[in-house]
Short mmCIF file of C-alpha atoms in Angstrom, two decimals:
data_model
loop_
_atom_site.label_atom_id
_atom_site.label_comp_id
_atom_site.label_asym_id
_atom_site.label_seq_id
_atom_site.Cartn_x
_atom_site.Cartn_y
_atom_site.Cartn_z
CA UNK A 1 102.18 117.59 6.72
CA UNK A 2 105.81 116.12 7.15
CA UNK A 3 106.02 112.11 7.32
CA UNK A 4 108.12 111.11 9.29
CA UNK A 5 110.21 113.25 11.21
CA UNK A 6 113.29 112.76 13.06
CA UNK A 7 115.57 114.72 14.63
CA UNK A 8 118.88 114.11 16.43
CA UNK A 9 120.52 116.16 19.10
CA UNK A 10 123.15 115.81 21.92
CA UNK A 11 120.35 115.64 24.31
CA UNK A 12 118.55 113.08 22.65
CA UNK A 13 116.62 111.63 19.77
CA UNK A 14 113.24 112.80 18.36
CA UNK A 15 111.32 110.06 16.24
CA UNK A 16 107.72 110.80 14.81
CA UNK A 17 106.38 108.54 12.60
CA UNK A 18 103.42 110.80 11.82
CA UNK A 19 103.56 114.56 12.19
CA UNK A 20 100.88 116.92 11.01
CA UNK A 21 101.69 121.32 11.54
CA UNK A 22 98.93 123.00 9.98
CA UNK A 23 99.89 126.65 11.24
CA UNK A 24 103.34 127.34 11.45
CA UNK A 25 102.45 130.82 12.99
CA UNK A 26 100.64 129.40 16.07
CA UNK A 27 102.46 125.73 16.25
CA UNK A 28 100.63 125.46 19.82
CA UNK A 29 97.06 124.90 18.47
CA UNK A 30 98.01 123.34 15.17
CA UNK A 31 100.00 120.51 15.53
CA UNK A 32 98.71 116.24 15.64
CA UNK A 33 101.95 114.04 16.03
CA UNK A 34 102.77 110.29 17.57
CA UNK A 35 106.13 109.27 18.39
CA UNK A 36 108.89 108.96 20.83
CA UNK A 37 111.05 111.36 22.22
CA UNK A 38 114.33 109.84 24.21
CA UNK A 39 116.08 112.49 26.09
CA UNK A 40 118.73 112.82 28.46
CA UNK A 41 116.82 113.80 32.15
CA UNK A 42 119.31 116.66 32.48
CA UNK A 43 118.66 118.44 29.25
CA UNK A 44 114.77 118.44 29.87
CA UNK A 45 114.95 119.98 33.21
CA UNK A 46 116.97 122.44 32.12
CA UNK A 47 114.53 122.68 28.90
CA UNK A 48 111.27 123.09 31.58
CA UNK A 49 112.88 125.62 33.35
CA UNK A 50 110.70 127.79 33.35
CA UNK A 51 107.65 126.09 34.33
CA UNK A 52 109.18 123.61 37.37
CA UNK A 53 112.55 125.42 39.30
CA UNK A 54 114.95 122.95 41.38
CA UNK A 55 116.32 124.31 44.40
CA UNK A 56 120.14 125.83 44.20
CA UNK A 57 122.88 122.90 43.78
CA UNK A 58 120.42 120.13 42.77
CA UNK A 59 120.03 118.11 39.73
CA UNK A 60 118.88 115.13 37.78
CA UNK A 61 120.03 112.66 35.61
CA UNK A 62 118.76 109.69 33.96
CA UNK A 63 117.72 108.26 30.21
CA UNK A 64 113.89 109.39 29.71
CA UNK A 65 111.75 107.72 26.81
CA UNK A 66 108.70 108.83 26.50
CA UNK A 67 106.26 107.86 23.93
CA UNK A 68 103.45 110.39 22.79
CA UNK A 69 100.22 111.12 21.11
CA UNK A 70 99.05 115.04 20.81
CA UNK A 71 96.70 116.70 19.00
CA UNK A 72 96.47 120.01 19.17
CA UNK A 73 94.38 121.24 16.55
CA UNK A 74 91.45 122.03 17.63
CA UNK A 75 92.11 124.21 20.56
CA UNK A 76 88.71 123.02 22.15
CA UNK A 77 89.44 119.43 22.20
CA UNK A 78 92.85 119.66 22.23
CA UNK A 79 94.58 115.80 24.00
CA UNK A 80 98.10 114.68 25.06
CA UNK A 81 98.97 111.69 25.90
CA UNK A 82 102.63 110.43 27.39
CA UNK A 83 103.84 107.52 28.80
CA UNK A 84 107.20 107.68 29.80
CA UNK A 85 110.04 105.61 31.52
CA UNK A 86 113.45 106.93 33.21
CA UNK A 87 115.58 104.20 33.87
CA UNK A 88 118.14 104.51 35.61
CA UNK A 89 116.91 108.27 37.62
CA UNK A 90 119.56 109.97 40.15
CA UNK A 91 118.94 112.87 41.91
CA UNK A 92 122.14 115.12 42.74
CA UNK A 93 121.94 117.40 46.46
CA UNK A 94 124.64 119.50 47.30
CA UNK A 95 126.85 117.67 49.72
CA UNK A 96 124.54 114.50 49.82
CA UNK A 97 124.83 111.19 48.42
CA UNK A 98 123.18 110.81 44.74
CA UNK A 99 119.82 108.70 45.13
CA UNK A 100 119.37 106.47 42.32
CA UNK A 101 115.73 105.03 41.34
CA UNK A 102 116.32 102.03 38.78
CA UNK A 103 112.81 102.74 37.29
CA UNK A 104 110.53 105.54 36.81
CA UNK A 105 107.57 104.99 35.60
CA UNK A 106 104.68 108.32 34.26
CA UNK A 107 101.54 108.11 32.57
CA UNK A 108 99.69 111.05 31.92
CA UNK A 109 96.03 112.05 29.29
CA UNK A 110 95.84 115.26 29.35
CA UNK A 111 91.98 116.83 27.71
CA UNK A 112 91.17 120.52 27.04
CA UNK A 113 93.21 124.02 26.22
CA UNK A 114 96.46 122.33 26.91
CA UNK A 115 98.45 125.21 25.22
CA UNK A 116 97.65 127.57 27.18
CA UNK A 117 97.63 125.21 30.77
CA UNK A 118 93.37 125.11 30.77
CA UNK A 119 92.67 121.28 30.83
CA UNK A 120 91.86 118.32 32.82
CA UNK A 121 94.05 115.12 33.15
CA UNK A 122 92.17 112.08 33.55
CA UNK A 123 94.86 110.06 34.48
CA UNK A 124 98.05 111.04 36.05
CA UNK A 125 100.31 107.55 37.17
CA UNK A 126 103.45 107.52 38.84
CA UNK A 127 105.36 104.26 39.93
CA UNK A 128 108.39 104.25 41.70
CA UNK A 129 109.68 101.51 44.51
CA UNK A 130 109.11 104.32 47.13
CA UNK A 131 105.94 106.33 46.12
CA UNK A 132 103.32 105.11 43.75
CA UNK A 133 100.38 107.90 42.71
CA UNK A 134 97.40 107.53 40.82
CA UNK A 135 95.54 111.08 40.67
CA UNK A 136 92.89 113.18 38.15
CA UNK A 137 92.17 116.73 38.32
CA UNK A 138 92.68 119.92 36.82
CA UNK A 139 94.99 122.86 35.78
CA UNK A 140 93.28 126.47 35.11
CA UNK A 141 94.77 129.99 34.13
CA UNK A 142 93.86 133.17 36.26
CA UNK A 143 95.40 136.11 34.32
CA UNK A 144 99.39 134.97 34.96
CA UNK A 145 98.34 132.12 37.32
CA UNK A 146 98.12 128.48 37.06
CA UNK A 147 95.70 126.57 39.31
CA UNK A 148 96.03 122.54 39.93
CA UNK A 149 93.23 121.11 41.72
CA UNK A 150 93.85 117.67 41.65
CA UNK A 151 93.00 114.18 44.17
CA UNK A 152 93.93 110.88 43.90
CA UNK A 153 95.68 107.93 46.45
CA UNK A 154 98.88 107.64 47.08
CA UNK A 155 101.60 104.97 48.22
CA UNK A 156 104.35 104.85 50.29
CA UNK A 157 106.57 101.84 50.31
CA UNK A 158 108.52 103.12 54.00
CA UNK A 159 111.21 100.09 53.17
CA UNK A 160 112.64 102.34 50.36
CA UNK A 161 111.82 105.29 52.05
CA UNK A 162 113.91 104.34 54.81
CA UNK A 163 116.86 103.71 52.80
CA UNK A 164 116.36 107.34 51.11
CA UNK A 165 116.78 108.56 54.62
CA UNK A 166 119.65 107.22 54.90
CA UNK A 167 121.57 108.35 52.06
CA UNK A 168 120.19 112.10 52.44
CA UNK A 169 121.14 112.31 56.51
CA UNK A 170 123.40 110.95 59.52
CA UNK A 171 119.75 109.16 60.74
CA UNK A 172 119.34 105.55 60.97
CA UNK A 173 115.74 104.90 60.47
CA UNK A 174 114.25 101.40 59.93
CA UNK A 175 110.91 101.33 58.64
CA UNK A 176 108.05 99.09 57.38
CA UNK A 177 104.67 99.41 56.04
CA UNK A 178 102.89 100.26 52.27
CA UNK A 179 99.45 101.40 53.04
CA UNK A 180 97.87 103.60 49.87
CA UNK A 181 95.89 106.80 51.07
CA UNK A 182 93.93 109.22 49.60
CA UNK A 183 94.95 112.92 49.19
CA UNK A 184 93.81 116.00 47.50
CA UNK A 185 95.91 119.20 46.45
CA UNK A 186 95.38 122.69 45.26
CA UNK A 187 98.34 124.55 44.67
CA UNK A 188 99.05 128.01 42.87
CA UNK A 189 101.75 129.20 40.52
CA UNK A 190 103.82 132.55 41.44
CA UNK A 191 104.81 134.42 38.11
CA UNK A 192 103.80 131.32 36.20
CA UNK A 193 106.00 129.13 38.21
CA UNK A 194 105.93 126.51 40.21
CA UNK A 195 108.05 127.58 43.16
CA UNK A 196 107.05 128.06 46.58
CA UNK A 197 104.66 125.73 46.96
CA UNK A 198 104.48 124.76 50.77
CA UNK A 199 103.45 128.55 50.92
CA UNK A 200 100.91 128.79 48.16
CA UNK A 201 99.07 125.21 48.44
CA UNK A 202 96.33 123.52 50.31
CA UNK A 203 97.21 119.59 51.11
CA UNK A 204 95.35 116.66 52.71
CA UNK A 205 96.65 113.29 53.34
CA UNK A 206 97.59 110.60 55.81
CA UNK A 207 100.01 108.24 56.57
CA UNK A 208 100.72 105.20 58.01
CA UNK A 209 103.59 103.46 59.51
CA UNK A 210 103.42 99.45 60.66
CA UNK A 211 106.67 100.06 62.37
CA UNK A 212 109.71 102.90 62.65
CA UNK A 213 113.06 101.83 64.42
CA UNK A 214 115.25 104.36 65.56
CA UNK A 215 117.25 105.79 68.27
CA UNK A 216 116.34 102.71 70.46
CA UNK A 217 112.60 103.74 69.92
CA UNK A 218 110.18 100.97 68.18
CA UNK A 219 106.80 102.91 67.14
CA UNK A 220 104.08 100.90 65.91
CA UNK A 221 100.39 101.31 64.39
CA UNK A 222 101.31 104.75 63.37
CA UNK A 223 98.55 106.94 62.24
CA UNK A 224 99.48 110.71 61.18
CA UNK A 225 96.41 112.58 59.18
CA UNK A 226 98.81 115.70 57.68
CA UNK A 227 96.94 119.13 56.32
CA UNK A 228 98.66 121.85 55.00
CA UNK A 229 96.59 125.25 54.09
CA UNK A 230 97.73 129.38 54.47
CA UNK A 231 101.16 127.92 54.71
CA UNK A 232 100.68 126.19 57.50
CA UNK A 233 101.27 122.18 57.98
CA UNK A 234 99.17 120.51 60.67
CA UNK A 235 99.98 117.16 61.69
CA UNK A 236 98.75 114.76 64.21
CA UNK A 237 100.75 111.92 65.46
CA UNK A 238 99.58 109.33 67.48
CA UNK A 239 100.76 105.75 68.00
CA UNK A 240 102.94 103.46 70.23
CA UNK A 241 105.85 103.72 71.56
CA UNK A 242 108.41 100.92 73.36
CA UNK A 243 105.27 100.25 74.60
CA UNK A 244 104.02 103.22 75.72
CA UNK A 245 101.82 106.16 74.35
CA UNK A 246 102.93 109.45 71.76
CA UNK A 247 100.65 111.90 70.72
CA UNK A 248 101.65 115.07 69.39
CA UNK A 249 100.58 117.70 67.02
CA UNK A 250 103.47 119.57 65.42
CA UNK A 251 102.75 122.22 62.60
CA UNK A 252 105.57 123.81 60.34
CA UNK A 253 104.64 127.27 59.12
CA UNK A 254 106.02 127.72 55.67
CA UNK A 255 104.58 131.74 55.51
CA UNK A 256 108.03 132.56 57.69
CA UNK A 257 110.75 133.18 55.97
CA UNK A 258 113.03 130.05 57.56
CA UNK A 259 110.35 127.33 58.12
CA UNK A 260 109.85 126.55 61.64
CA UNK A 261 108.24 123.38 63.27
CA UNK A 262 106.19 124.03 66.71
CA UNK A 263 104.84 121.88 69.30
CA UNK A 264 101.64 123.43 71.21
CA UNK A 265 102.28 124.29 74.58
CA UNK A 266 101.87 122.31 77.46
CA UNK A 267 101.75 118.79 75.85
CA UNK A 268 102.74 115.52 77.36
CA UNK A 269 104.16 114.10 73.77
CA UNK A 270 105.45 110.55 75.73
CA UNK A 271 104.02 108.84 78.16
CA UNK A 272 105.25 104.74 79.92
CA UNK A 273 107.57 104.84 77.39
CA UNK A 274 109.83 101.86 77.81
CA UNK A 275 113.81 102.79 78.03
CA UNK A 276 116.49 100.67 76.32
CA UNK A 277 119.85 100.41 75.51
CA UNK A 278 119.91 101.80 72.30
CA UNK A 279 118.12 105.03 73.47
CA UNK A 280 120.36 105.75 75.96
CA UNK A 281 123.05 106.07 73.18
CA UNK A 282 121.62 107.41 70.61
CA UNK A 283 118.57 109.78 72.42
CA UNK A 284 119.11 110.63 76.17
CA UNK A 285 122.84 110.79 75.49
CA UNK A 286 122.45 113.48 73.53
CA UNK A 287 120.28 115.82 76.65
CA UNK A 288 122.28 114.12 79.24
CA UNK A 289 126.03 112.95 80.13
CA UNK A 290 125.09 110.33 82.22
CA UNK A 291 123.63 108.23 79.37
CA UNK A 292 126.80 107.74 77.60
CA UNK A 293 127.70 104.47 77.86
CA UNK A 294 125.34 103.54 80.19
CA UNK A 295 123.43 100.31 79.63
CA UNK A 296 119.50 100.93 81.13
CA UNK A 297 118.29 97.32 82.93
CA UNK A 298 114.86 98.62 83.51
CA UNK A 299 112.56 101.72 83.62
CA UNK A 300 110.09 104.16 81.62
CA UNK A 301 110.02 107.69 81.22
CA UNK A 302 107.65 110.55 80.13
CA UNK A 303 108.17 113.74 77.96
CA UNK A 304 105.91 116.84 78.28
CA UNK A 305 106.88 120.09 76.35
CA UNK A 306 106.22 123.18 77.84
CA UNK A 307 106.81 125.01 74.49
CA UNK A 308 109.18 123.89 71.41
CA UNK A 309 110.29 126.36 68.42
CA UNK A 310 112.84 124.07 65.84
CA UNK A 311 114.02 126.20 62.85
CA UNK A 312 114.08 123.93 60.14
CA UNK A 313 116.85 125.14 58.27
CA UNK A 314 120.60 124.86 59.88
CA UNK A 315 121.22 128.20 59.58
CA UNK A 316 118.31 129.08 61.55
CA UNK A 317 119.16 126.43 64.10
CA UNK A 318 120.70 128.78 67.02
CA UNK A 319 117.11 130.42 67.21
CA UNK A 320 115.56 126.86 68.44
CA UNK A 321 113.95 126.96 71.50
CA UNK A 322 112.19 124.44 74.00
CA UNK A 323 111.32 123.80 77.20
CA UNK A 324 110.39 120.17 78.66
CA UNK A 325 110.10 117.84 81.21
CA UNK A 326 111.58 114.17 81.49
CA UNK A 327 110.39 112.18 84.08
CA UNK A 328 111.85 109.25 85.19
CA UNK A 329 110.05 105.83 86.84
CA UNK A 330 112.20 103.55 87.94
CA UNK A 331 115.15 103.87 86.10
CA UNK A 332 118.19 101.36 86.44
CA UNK A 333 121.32 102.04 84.76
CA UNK A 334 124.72 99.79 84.32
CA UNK A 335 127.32 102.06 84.58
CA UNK A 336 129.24 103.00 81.59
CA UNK A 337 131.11 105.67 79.77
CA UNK A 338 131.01 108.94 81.95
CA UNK A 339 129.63 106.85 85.27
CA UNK A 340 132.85 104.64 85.08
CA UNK A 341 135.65 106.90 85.95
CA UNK A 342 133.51 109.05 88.65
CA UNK A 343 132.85 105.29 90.45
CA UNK A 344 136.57 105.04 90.24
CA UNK A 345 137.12 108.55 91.92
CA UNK A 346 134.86 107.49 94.77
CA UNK A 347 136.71 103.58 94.62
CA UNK A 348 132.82 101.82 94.25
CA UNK A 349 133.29 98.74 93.00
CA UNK A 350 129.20 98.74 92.56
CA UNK A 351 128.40 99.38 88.63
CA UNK A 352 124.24 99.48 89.26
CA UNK A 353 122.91 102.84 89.74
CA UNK A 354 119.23 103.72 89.94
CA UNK A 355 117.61 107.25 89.20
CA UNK A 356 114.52 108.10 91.18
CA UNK A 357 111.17 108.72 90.30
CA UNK A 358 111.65 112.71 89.50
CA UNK A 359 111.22 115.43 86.92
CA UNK A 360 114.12 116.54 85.08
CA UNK A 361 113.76 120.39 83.59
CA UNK A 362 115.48 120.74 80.20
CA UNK A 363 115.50 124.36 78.59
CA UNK A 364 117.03 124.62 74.68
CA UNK A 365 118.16 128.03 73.88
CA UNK A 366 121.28 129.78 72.87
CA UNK A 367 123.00 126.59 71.07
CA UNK A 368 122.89 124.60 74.63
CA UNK A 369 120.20 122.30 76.69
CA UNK A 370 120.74 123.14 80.30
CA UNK A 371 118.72 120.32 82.71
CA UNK A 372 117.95 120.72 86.31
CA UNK A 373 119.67 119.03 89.22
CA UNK A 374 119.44 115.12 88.54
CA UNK A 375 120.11 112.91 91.37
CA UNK A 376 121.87 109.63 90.77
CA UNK A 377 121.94 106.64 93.62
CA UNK A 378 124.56 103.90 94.24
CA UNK A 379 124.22 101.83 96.80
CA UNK A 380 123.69 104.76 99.97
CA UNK A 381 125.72 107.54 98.26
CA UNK A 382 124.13 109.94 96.02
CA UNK A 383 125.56 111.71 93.28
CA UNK A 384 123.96 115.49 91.60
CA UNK A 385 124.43 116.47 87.97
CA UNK A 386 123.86 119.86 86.86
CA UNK A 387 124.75 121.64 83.72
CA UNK A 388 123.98 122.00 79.92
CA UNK A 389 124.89 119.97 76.09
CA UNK A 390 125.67 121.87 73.29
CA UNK A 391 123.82 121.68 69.92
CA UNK A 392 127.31 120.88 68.98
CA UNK A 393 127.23 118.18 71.47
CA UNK A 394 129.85 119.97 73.56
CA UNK A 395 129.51 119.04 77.51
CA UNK A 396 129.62 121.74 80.55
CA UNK A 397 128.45 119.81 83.48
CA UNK A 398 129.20 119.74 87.08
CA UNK A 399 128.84 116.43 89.00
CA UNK A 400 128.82 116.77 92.61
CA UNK A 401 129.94 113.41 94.07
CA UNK A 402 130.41 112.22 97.82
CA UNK A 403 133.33 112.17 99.52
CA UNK A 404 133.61 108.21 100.95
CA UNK A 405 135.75 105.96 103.15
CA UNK A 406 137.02 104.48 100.44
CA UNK A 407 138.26 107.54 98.99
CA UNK A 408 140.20 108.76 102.12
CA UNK A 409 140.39 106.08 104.98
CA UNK A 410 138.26 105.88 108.17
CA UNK A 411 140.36 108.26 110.20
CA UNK A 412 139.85 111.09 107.94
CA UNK A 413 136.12 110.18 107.03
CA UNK A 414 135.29 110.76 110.54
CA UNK A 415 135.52 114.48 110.02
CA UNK A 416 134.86 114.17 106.21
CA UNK A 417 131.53 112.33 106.15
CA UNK A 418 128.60 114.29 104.49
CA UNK A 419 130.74 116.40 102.40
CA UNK A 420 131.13 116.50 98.56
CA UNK A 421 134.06 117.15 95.64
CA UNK A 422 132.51 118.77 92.37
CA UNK A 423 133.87 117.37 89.43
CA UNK A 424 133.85 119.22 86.08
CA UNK A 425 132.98 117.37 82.95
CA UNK A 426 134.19 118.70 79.63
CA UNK A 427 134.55 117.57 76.09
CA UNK A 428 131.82 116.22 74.02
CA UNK A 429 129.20 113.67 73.61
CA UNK A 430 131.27 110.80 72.04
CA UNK A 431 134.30 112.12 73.69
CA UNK A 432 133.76 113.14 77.70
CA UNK A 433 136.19 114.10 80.02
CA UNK A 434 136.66 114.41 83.72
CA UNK A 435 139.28 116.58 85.39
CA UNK A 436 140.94 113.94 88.05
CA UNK A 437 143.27 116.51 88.83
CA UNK A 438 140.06 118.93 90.47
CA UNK A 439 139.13 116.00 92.18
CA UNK A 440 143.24 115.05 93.55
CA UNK A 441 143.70 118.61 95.01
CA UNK A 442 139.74 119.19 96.46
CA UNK A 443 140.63 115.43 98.20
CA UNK A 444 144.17 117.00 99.43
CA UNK A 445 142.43 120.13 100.70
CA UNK A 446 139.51 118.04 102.75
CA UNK A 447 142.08 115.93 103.92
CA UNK A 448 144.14 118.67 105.39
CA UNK A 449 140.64 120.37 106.58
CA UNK A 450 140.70 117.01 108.31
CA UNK A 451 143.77 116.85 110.01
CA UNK A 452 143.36 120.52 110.99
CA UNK A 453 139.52 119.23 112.61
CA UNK A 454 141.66 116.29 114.28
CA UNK A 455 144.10 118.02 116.04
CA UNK A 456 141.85 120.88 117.54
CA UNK A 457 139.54 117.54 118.65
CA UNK A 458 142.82 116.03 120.28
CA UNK A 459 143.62 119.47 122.10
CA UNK A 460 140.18 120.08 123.13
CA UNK A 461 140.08 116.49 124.91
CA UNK A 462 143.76 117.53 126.41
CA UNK A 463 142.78 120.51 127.97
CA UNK A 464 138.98 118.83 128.87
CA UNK A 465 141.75 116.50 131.07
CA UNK A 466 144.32 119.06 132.24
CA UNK A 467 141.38 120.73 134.04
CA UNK A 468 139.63 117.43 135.68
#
């Protein structure tokens, strides 16, 4: 027996006040110690390795203390006990933002084999200001295997959760609610690791949302029971929506080798969904030119999906596919952005602009959503956008807009009325552009067609006179 024992090294400290070995040869089933360990959160990772792998690029930092009571020798009723802090904890992702945790808090009581990863833990606490867990169960050995089986409830503080968001991606969520739900887990090692495990686990939980802001869409009472089992993630969403209804059932299958989220087919997803401001910019804008800028003053839509494949890595992202349906009830837009300069081009001084009640077809394939013929109404004139967005946000759209008095004088429109200049629209989301110079020379050609249609009218009512 050595009493104590400390040791000191450049990843931390080692104190035990009591420390009993009474095999050297098999140290795993014959040592009883209490102490402390403080360790940088680095160093350990690295040190564990082999048991728990983080993905490529990421790491962790933080000061760990963690105070412990083992005895391991009597290899049937062998115990460990930890209770450990990390304060401060950041979490390093390649090209993210660190997230930083200023407490960690882990309490585990381990009972059994422990050396060789057959025992139970009785208690298993985490605390953190976005997820708090409180969980028993059990790890077992099949030949090179490790099996958890473990249940327990779970919290999720969506406040923090939001903010983690944030930091890790360009969205802008704002979210409330911290309801604790139970869950239960069985999850297999490959080669004695614990990598993979999407693929090799079976999952079942819930969640709940009191509210979720974001892209000028307020959901509310949001209920979302989640299983995951052969590598396959079902979830069920249902709540509301702006004041209308959502229910969908996405799964992600994890088996493929780039994970890929799926929508069944033929599912209305939205329904009376209320349209605002916000979601014009940040939502429709991004399926549709006409919504950027534009301010909506009234209206709902639906969404149905016909069938949608989303790859959920990047690299994967130019095999996405979907095919939908947006219908529009009473929609009233004030024009901005992209409607501006084509009111201009046909000299309306009228800003309000109403789209009908009709079905808009939007297919996403090959990088690009291409959307049926829209029609847009101002005052009696009506204008027709066709064409498709980039995943890239890049814009390829035709809008075919009437030729009016205003545009070339009442002697002209006589013999111009009814007809239509295509305008291309180019550039990108956040940066349109309209090629006035298409629409000056198609105006100069009517015109001309004009003049051309006025003087075969004037020597047609000649000669109707000569011969009187």
């Amino acid at each position: 027996a050595l009493q104590p024992f400390e040791l000191q090294t450049t990843a931390g400290n080692i104190t035990l006040p009591e420390l009993e070995l009474n095999d050297w040869s098999n140290l795993q089933n014959g040592i009883r110690t209490k102490g402390s360990i403080d360790l940088e959160l680095g160093e350990l990772a690295a040190f564990l390795a082999d048991l728990l792998t983080l993905p490529d690029g990421t790491s962790v930092a933080g000061e760990t203390t963690l105070t412990i009571d083992t005895d391991l020798s009597d290899a049937k009723q062998q115990f460990v006990k930890i209770d450990g802090t990390i304060e401060p904890f950041e979490l390093f992702l390649p090209d993210k933002k660190p997230l930083s945790e200023k407490s960690i808090q882990l309490m585990i009581d381990l009972n059994g084999n422990v050396s060789e990863q057959k025992f139970a833990f009785d208690k298993l606490e985490l605390s953190s200001s976005p997820v708090s867990l409180n969980a028993n169960g059990t790890i077992k050995t099949d030949k090179k295997e490790h099996i958890l089986n473990a249940q327990g409830a779970m919290k999720l503080d969506l406040v923090a959760i939001s903010s983690y968001i944030s930091s890790l991606s360009e969205l802008e969520l704002e979210m409330t609610g911290a309801t604790e739900k139970p869950f239960s887990i069985k999850a297999t090692s490959l080669d004695g690791k614990w990598v993979e495990i999407p693929k090799r686990s079976e999952i079942t939980t819930s969640f709940h949302a009191d509210t979720i802001r974001g892209f000028g869409l307020l959901v509310e009472s949001l209920e979302v029971p989640i299983k995951l089992a052969n590598g396959l993630a079902e979830v069920d969403i249902q709540g509301t929506v702006n004041k209308g209804k959502m229910s969908l059932q996405p799964t992600i299958d994890f088996s493929a080798e780039a994970p890929v989220i799926s929508i069944p087919e033929n599912n209305l997803v939205l329904t009376g969904v209320g349209l605002s401001e916000n979601m014009s910019r940040d939502l429709l804008a991004q399926l549709h030119p006409i919504f950027i800028g534009a301010a909506v003053s009234q209206g709902t839509f639906d969404l149905g999906l016909r069938h949608f494949k989303w790859p959920l890595a990047a690299a994967e992202r130019k095999k996405a596919k979907f095919s939908s349906t947006i219908t529009f009830n009473e929609v009233i837009l004030r024009a901005g952005g992209l409607l501006t300069p084509l009111l201009e081009v046909m000299k309306m001084e009228e800003r309000e602009l109403t789209i009908g009640d009709q079905p808009m077809e939007c297919i996403g394939e090959n990088d690009r959503v291409r959307c049926s013929a829209l029609e847009i109404l101002v005052k009696d004139h009506s204008l027709m956008f066709t064409g498709s967005i980039g995943f890239d946000k890049s814009l390829d759209y035709i809008a075919q807009i009437p030729v009016t008095q205003q545009m070339v004088g009442g002697d002209a429109f006589k013999y111009l009325e009814g007809t239509s200049i295509s305008v291309p629209i180019g550039g990108t989301v956040l940066k349109p552009s309209i090629r006035k110079d298409v629409v000056q020379t198609a105006l100069k050609d009517l015109i001309i067609q004009a003049g051309k249609k006025q003087i075969t009218d004037q020597a047609g009512k000649l000669l109707q006179n000569l011969f009187k």
